[in-house]
Each structure stands twice: as C-alpha cells, then as structure tokens.
Amino acid sequence: AAAAAEAKVAVAEEEAKAEALARAKAQAMEKAAIEEQVVGPEDLVSFSSSQELMEKVQPEVLKRSLQRLGLKCGGKPEDRASRLFLLKTTKLEALPKAHFVAK
C-alpha cells in the first residue's frame, strides 16, 4: 500500500512538472508573439483616434512600431500613439524631421 501511495505521488509530481512546463512554454510563446507585433501605417485605418490606439495597443508595441519606422519612440504612451497616428493621414516621407530619430 505504501509503495502504491508513493507511486501515485511520483505520478502527480510528474504531471505537475509537465503542466508547469507547458504553462511556461505557452507564456514564452505568447511573449515572443507580442515581441513580434507591430502596428504599421496600413493598420491605422482600424483606429479612430490616437487615444483609441493607445488604449488598444500595448506601449511596447507602439514603441517597436515607431522604432521600425525610424521615428522617435520615447515619451509617454500618449506621445507614442499620437506620433504613430500621424501616419494615418500623412505619408512617412512627409512627416516633419522633428518626429524622426536624429542620425
């Protein structure tokens, strides 16, 4: 009986380890997916304002999106969203130089 109880404990421990590993893997994959997310100018049609953009898109995604376009990415999330939202009505090439990272 004691051996059977020990075997059940060992199986339960293995199952717990497997579940924890699966959870960790899922979290890592979710984090990687978020790290790949960007919002491009073509995606801005989905947003009616920079406020909505800021509310629906994570700050890190806004930052990464601006970086990939060569735009300044600092400031508060509101600043980032406003800067990115400019691209809804203005072509990247037409934005004032002040919005770009200094070279």
PDB file of C-alpha atoms in Angstrom, residues 8 13 20 24 26 33 37 42 44 50 53 61 65 72 81-85 97 99 101-102:
ATOM      1  CA  LYS A   8       0.764   7.963  -7.049  1.00  0.00           C
ATOM      2  CA  GLU A  13       4.649  15.260  -9.234  1.00  0.00           C
ATOM      3  CA  ALA A  20       4.240  23.841 -15.250  1.00  0.00           C
ATOM      4  CA  ALA A  24       5.950  28.236 -19.134  1.00  0.00           C
ATOM      5  CA  ALA A  26       2.814  28.902 -23.563  1.00  0.00           C
ATOM      6  CA  ALA A  33       4.322  36.796 -30.322  1.00  0.00           C
ATOM      7  CA  GLN A  37       3.800  42.632 -33.029  1.00  0.00           C
ATOM      8  CA  GLU A  42      -1.756  50.355 -43.042  1.00  0.00           C
ATOM      9  CA  LEU A  44      -4.157  52.621 -38.545  1.00  0.00           C
ATOM     10  CA  SER A  50      -4.642  58.238 -31.136  1.00  0.00           C
ATOM     11  CA  LEU A  53      -4.678  53.403 -30.483  1.00  0.00           C
ATOM     12  CA  VAL A  61       4.199  47.504 -29.411  1.00  0.00           C
ATOM     13  CA  SER A  65       6.388  50.138 -34.321  1.00  0.00           C
ATOM     14  CA  LYS A  72      11.254  58.775 -32.157  1.00  0.00           C
ATOM     15  CA  ALA A  81       0.324  56.801 -30.017  1.00  0.00           C
ATOM     16  CA  SER A  82      -0.022  60.384 -31.265  1.00  0.00           C
ATOM     17  CA  ARG A  83       3.228  60.150 -33.223  1.00  0.00           C
ATOM     18  CA  LEU A  84       2.252  56.857 -34.824  1.00  0.00           C
ATOM     19  CA  PHE A  85      -1.304  58.028 -35.505  1.00  0.00           C
ATOM     20  CA  LYS A  97      12.064  65.843 -39.380  1.00  0.00           C
ATOM     21  CA  HIS A  99       9.489  63.205 -35.492  1.00  0.00           C
ATOM     22  CA  VAL A 101      15.416  59.807 -34.726  1.00  0.00           C
ATOM     23  CA  ALA A 102      18.490  62.013 -35.258  1.00  0.00           C
TER      24      ALA A 102
END
